[in-house]
């Protein structure tokens, strides 16, 4: 969804929301990187189940989260679906049911970076090349596509209101494109691209990125002193075809995003990302 279309100066933007935090940088305090060994499911494969039958099984919270992620939806919207895709084995960690690679050596020099895959409707956060968090997303609908390319996290607000509809409250909102009002935040996930260009997340995932990513640092009311965490949005969604994750029934790895794909997407912007990262380090050292 589109958020406030900022037309004032950057300084005014940063303070226009009463709940918006001061620009800070958490990169020196970050210790998110997962060191534990992840548990891989013993078997692969997926099958369809009637949603009401799956709910009657009283699945554990872990199984619920895996099935919600697999179907790119949330607890409220899954009940509206006639059937859901369920992994044959839900004993693994959630990273094994989503498409991003666990490690990408090419980005090991990047302190933090976030990727949003349009084709698979999923996102991933990396620290020094290691996956630290991943989840489902619902991005822009066909009439309001989420713009792809490189962005940086700007300002954030625990709660703000959409200008598209003032009845829509956007929680844990983090802006990535100031003029267009694009960002990621918590909002309902119907299980397909449905937003007005923003990147919808579950509340748990939105809270993680809200606290994990860094805001911009403003020099004065007219310019940015240092940019926030890099965000790369890439790929295309096939609106004319069935939901991509339905293909998991025939091929459990059909949606996998390779290390090479992440490398290719990042290489397009690596020069700017490294420049902005070094610039932020210098700003923080002053």
Coordinates of C-alpha atoms in Angstrom, one line a residue:
X1 CA 0.0 0.0 0.0
X2 CA 1.0 3.6 -0.5
X3 CA 1.8 5.6 2.5
X4 CA 2.2 9.3 3.1
X5 CA 3.5 10.9 -0.1
X6 CA 6.2 13.1 1.4
X7 CA 6.5 16.5 -0.2
X8 CA 8.2 18.5 2.5
X9 CA 11.9 18.5 3.3
X10 CA 13.6 15.5 4.6
X11 CA 13.9 17.0 8.1
X12 CA 10.2 17.6 8.3
X13 CA 9.5 14.1 7.1
X14 CA 11.7 12.6 9.8
X15 CA 9.7 14.4 12.5
X16 CA 6.2 14.5 10.9
X17 CA 5.0 11.3 12.7
X18 CA 4.8 11.6 16.5
X19 CA 5.8 8.0 17.0
X20 CA 8.7 8.1 14.5
X21 CA 12.0 7.4 16.2
X22 CA 15.1 9.6 15.9
X23 CA 17.5 8.3 13.2
X24 CA 19.8 5.8 14.8
X25 CA 22.2 3.2 13.6
X26 CA 22.3 -0.3 15.2
X27 CA 25.0 -1.8 13.1
X28 CA 27.6 -1.6 15.9
X29 CA 25.3 -3.3 18.3
X30 CA 24.0 -6.0 16.0
X31 CA 24.6 -9.6 17.1
X32 CA 21.8 -11.2 15.2
X33 CA 23.7 -13.7 13.2
X34 CA 22.5 -17.2 13.9
X35 CA 25.2 -19.5 15.1
X36 CA 23.1 -22.6 15.9
X37 CA 22.9 -25.4 13.4
X38 CA 19.6 -25.3 11.6
X39 CA 17.4 -28.4 11.5
X40 CA 16.7 -29.7 8.0
X41 CA 13.5 -31.8 7.6
X42 CA 14.1 -35.5 7.1
X43 CA 12.0 -35.7 4.0
X44 CA 10.9 -33.3 1.3
X45 CA 7.6 -32.8 -0.5
X46 CA 4.3 -31.0 -0.2
X47 CA 0.6 -31.9 -0.5
X48 CA -2.7 -30.2 -0.5
X49 CA -5.1 -30.4 2.4
X50 CA -8.6 -28.9 3.0
X51 CA -8.0 -25.9 5.2
X52 CA -10.7 -26.9 7.7
X53 CA -9.2 -30.4 8.0
X54 CA -5.8 -29.0 8.6
X55 CA -7.1 -26.7 11.3
X56 CA -8.9 -29.6 13.0
X57 CA -5.5 -31.3 13.5
X58 CA -4.7 -28.6 16.0
X59 CA -1.2 -28.0 14.5
X60 CA 1.5 -26.7 16.8
X61 CA 2.7 -23.1 16.6
X62 CA 5.8 -24.1 14.7
X63 CA 3.7 -26.1 12.1
X64 CA 1.3 -23.2 11.8
X65 CA 4.1 -20.8 11.0
X66 CA 5.6 -23.1 8.4
X67 CA 2.2 -23.6 6.7
X68 CA 1.4 -19.9 6.8
X69 CA 4.8 -19.1 5.3
X70 CA 4.4 -21.8 2.6
X71 CA 1.1 -20.3 1.6
X72 CA 2.3 -16.7 1.9
X73 CA -0.5 -15.8 4.2
X74 CA -1.4 -15.1 7.9
X75 CA -3.6 -16.6 10.6
X76 CA -6.7 -14.6 9.7
X77 CA -6.6 -15.1 5.9
X78 CA -5.7 -18.8 5.9
X79 CA -9.2 -19.6 7.2
X80 CA -10.6 -18.0 4.0
X81 CA -8.8 -20.5 1.8
X82 CA -10.5 -23.7 0.7
X83 CA -7.2 -25.6 0.7
X84 CA -3.6 -25.1 1.8
X85 CA -0.2 -26.5 0.8
X86 CA 1.3 -28.5 3.7
X87 CA 4.9 -29.9 3.8
X88 CA 5.1 -33.6 4.2
X89 CA 7.6 -33.1 7.0
X90 CA 7.4 -30.1 9.3
X91 CA 10.2 -31.0 11.6
X92 CA 12.7 -28.6 10.1
X93 CA 13.4 -24.9 10.7
X94 CA 11.3 -22.4 8.7
X95 CA 14.3 -21.4 6.5
X96 CA 14.1 -24.8 4.7
X97 CA 10.5 -24.1 3.6
X98 CA 11.3 -20.7 2.1
X99 CA 13.5 -20.1 -1.0
X100 CA 16.5 -18.0 0.1
X101 CA 19.9 -19.6 0.5
X102 CA 21.4 -19.9 4.0
X103 CA 24.7 -18.4 3.0
X104 CA 25.9 -16.1 0.2
X105 CA 29.7 -15.6 0.3
X106 CA 29.5 -12.8 -2.3
X107 CA 27.8 -10.5 0.2
X108 CA 30.0 -11.3 3.2
X109 CA 31.4 -7.8 3.3
X110 CA 27.9 -6.3 3.7
X111 CA 27.0 -5.7 7.4
X112 CA 23.3 -5.9 6.6
X113 CA 21.1 -6.2 3.5
X114 CA 17.4 -7.2 2.9
X115 CA 16.1 -8.9 -0.2
X116 CA 12.4 -9.0 -1.4
X117 CA 11.6 -11.6 -4.1
X118 CA 8.6 -10.6 -6.2
X119 CA 8.4 -14.0 -7.9
X120 CA 8.3 -16.0 -4.7
X121 CA 6.7 -13.4 -2.4
X122 CA 9.3 -13.8 0.3
X123 CA 12.0 -11.8 1.9
X124 CA 15.4 -12.4 3.6
X125 CA 17.7 -10.5 5.9
X126 CA 21.5 -11.2 5.8
X127 CA 24.4 -10.2 8.0
X128 CA 27.9 -10.6 6.5
X129 CA 26.5 -13.1 4.0
X130 CA 24.6 -15.2 6.5
X131 CA 20.8 -15.5 6.5
X132 CA 19.5 -14.3 9.8
X133 CA 15.8 -14.0 9.1
X134 CA 13.3 -14.9 6.4
X135 CA 9.5 -14.9 5.9
X136 CA 6.6 -14.4 3.6
X137 CA 5.4 -11.1 2.1
X138 CA 2.5 -9.9 -0.1
X139 CA 3.7 -7.1 -2.4
X140 CA 2.1 -4.8 -4.9
X141 CA -0.9 -5.9 -6.9
X142 CA -0.8 -5.8 -10.7
X143 CA -2.3 -2.3 -10.8
X144 CA 0.2 -0.9 -8.2
X145 CA 3.4 -2.9 -8.7
X146 CA 6.1 -2.6 -6.1
X147 CA 9.0 -0.9 -7.8
X148 CA 12.1 -3.1 -8.1
X149 CA 15.7 -2.1 -7.7
X150 CA 17.9 -0.8 -4.9
X151 CA 16.6 1.2 -1.9
X152 CA 17.6 2.0 1.6
X153 CA 15.6 2.1 4.8
X154 CA 14.7 5.7 5.7
X155 CA 12.4 6.7 8.5
X156 CA 10.2 4.4 10.6
X157 CA 7.1 4.7 12.7
X158 CA 5.5 2.1 15.0
X159 CA 2.1 3.2 13.6
X160 CA 1.0 5.5 10.8
X161 CA -2.0 5.9 8.5
X162 CA -2.2 5.2 4.8
X163 CA -3.2 8.1 2.6
X164 CA -4.8 5.7 0.2
X165 CA -7.4 5.0 2.9
X166 CA -7.3 6.7 6.3
X167 CA -9.0 3.7 7.9
X168 CA -5.9 1.6 7.2
X169 CA -3.5 1.6 10.1
X170 CA 0.1 0.6 9.2
X171 CA 2.0 -0.9 12.1
X172 CA 5.8 -1.2 12.3
X173 CA 6.2 0.8 9.1
X174 CA 9.7 1.3 7.6
X175 CA 9.9 3.6 4.6
X176 CA 12.3 2.7 1.7
X177 CA 11.2 5.1 -1.0
X178 CA 10.3 8.5 0.4
X179 CA 8.8 10.3 -2.5
X180 CA 6.6 7.4 -3.6
X181 CA 5.8 6.4 0.0
X182 CA 6.8 2.8 -0.4
X183 CA 7.9 0.7 2.6
X184 CA 7.4 -2.5 4.5
X185 CA 5.0 -2.9 7.3
X186 CA 2.5 -5.2 9.0
X187 CA -0.8 -5.7 7.2
X188 CA -3.1 -8.6 6.2
X189 CA -1.6 -11.2 3.9
X190 CA -4.3 -12.7 1.6
X191 CA -1.8 -15.0 0.0
X192 CA -1.0 -13.1 -3.2
X193 CA 0.2 -9.6 -4.2
X194 CA -2.5 -7.3 -3.0
X195 CA -0.9 -4.0 -1.7
X196 CA -0.8 -0.6 -3.3
X197 CA 2.9 -1.0 -3.9
X198 CA 4.2 -1.6 -0.4
X199 CA 5.6 -4.8 1.1
X200 CA 3.2 -6.4 3.6
X201 CA 4.5 -8.5 6.4
X202 CA 3.1 -10.5 9.4
X203 CA 3.4 -8.5 12.6
X204 CA 6.2 -10.7 13.9
X205 CA 8.3 -10.2 10.8
X206 CA 7.5 -6.5 10.6
X207 CA 8.7 -6.0 14.2
X208 CA 11.9 -7.9 13.5
X209 CA 12.8 -5.8 10.5
X210 CA 11.7 -2.6 12.3
X211 CA 14.1 -3.2 15.1
X212 CA 16.9 -4.8 13.0
X213 CA 17.3 -2.4 10.1
X214 CA 18.9 1.0 10.4
X215 CA 17.3 4.4 9.7
X216 CA 18.9 7.1 7.7
X217 CA 21.0 9.8 9.5
X218 CA 20.1 13.3 8.6
X219 CA 22.7 16.0 8.2
X220 CA 20.3 18.9 8.3
X221 CA 16.8 19.6 7.1
X222 CA 17.8 19.4 3.5
X223 CA 20.1 16.4 3.1
X224 CA 20.9 12.8 4.2
X225 CA 24.1 12.3 6.1
X226 CA 24.1 8.5 5.8
X227 CA 21.6 6.1 4.3
X228 CA 20.1 3.2 6.1
X229 CA 20.1 -0.6 5.4
X230 CA 20.2 -1.5 1.7
X231 CA 17.0 -3.2 0.3
X232 CA 16.9 -5.0 -3.0
X233 CA 13.5 -5.7 -4.6
X234 CA 13.8 -8.0 -7.6
X235 CA 11.9 -10.4 -9.9
X236 CA 8.5 -10.5 -11.4
X237 CA 5.3 -12.1 -10.3
X238 CA 3.2 -14.1 -12.8
X239 CA -0.3 -12.7 -12.2
X240 CA -1.8 -14.8 -15.1
X241 CA -0.6 -18.1 -13.6
X242 CA -1.7 -20.0 -10.4
X243 CA 0.1 -19.1 -7.2
X244 CA 3.8 -20.0 -7.8
X245 CA 4.0 -22.0 -4.5
X246 CA 1.4 -24.4 -5.9
X247 CA 4.2 -25.8 -8.0
X248 CA 5.9 -27.1 -4.8
X249 CA 3.5 -30.1 -5.1
X250 CA 5.4 -31.4 -8.1
X251 CA 8.9 -30.0 -7.3
X252 CA 9.9 -29.1 -3.8
X253 CA 12.8 -26.9 -5.1
X254 CA 11.0 -25.1 -7.9
X255 CA 11.1 -21.7 -6.1
X256 CA 14.6 -22.0 -4.7
X257 CA 16.7 -18.8 -5.1
X258 CA 20.3 -19.7 -5.7
X259 CA 23.4 -18.0 -4.3
X260 CA 24.2 -17.0 -7.9
X261 CA 20.9 -15.2 -8.2
X262 CA 21.6 -13.2 -5.1
X263 CA 25.1 -12.5 -6.3
X264 CA 23.8 -11.3 -9.7
X265 CA 21.1 -9.0 -8.1
X266 CA 23.6 -7.5 -5.6
X267 CA 26.4 -7.1 -8.2
X268 CA 24.3 -4.6 -10.0
X269 CA 24.4 -2.2 -7.0
X270 CA 27.5 -3.4 -5.1
X271 CA 29.5 -0.2 -5.8
X272 CA 26.8 2.1 -4.4
X273 CA 26.1 -0.2 -1.4
X274 CA 29.7 -0.4 -0.4
X275 CA 30.1 3.3 -0.8
X276 CA 27.1 4.0 1.4
X277 CA 28.2 1.5 4.0
X278 CA 31.7 3.1 4.2
X279 CA 30.1 6.6 4.4
X280 CA 27.9 5.5 7.3
X281 CA 31.0 4.1 9.1
X282 CA 32.8 7.4 8.7
X283 CA 29.7 9.4 9.9
X284 CA 29.4 7.3 13.0
X285 CA 33.1 7.6 13.8
X286 CA 32.9 11.4 13.9

